[in-house]
Tab-separated table of C-alpha atoms in Angstrom:
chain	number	residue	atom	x	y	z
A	1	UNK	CA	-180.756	-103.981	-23.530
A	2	UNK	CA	-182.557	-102.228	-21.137
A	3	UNK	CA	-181.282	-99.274	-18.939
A	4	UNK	CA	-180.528	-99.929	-15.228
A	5	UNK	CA	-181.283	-97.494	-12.943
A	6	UNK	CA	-177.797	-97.437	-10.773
A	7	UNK	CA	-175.990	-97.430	-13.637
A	8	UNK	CA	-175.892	-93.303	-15.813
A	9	UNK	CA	-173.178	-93.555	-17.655
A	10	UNK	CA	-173.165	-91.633	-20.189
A	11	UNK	CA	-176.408	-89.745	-19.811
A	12	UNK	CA	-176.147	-86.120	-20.165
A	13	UNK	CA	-174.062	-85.667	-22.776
A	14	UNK	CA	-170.102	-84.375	-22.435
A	15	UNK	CA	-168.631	-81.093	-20.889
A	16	UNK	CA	-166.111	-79.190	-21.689
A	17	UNK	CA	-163.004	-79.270	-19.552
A	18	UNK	CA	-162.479	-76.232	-17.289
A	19	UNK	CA	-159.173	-75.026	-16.020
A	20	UNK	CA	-158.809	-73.995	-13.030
A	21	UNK	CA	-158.888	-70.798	-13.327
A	22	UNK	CA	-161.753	-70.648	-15.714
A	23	UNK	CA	-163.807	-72.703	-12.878
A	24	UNK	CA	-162.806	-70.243	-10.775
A	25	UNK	CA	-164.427	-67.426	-13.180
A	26	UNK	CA	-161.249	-66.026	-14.441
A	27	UNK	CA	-162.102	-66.544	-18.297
A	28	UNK	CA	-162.151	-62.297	-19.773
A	29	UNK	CA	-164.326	-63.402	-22.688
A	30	UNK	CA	-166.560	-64.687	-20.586
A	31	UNK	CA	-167.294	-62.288	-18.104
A	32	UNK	CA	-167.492	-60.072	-21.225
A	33	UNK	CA	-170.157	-62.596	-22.503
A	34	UNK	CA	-172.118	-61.755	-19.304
A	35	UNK	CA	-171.596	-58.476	-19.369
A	36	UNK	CA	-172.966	-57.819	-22.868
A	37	UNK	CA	-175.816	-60.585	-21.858
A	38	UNK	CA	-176.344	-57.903	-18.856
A	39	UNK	CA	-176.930	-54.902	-20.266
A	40	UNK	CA	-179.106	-57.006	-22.718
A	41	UNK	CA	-181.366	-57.452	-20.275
A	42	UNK	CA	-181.585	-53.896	-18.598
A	43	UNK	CA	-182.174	-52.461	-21.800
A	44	UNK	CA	-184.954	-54.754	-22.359
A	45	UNK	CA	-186.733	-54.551	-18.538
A	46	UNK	CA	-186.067	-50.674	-19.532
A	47	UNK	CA	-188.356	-50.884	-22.429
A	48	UNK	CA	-190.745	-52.888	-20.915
A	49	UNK	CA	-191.304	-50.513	-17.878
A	50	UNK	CA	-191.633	-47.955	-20.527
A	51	UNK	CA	-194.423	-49.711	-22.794
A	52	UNK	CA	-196.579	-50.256	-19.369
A	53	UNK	CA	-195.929	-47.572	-17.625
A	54	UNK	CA	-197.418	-46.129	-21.257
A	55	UNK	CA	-199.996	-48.427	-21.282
A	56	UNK	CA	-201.428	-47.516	-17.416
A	57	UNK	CA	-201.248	-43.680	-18.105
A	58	UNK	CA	-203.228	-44.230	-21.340
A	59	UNK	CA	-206.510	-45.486	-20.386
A	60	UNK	CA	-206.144	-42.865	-17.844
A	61	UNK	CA	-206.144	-40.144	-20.071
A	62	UNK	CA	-208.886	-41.494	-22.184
A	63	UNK	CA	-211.246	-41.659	-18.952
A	64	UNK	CA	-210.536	-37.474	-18.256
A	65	UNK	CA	-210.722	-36.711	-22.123
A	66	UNK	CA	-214.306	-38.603	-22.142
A	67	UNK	CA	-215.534	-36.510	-19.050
């Protein structure tokens, strides 16, 4: 049987049922999730600044060292 259009049921899979607190974002483990998730991704932008600004000051000191 084919799929109608109007009719979704079903599509998407199932979620989880939410308090309502936690929809209101009062779940501790999961602001701790975020949290850790956070500084995650600081420490990785961190790192990434660091490699380029590495990589821009590089070819700069190769041009002076070959003049």
């Amino acid at each position: 049987m084919a799929k109608s259009r109007n009719n979704l049921l079903g599509v998407g899979g199932q979620r989880k049922k939410l308090s309502r607190a936690e929809q209101q974002g009062a779940n501790p483990a999961r602001n701790d999730d975020r949290k850790a998730a956070e500084d995650k991704k600081q420490e990785l932008v961190r790192k990434m600044r660091e490699r380029a600004a590495a990589a821009e000051a590089a070819p700069a000191q190769d041009a002076q060292a070959g003049s």
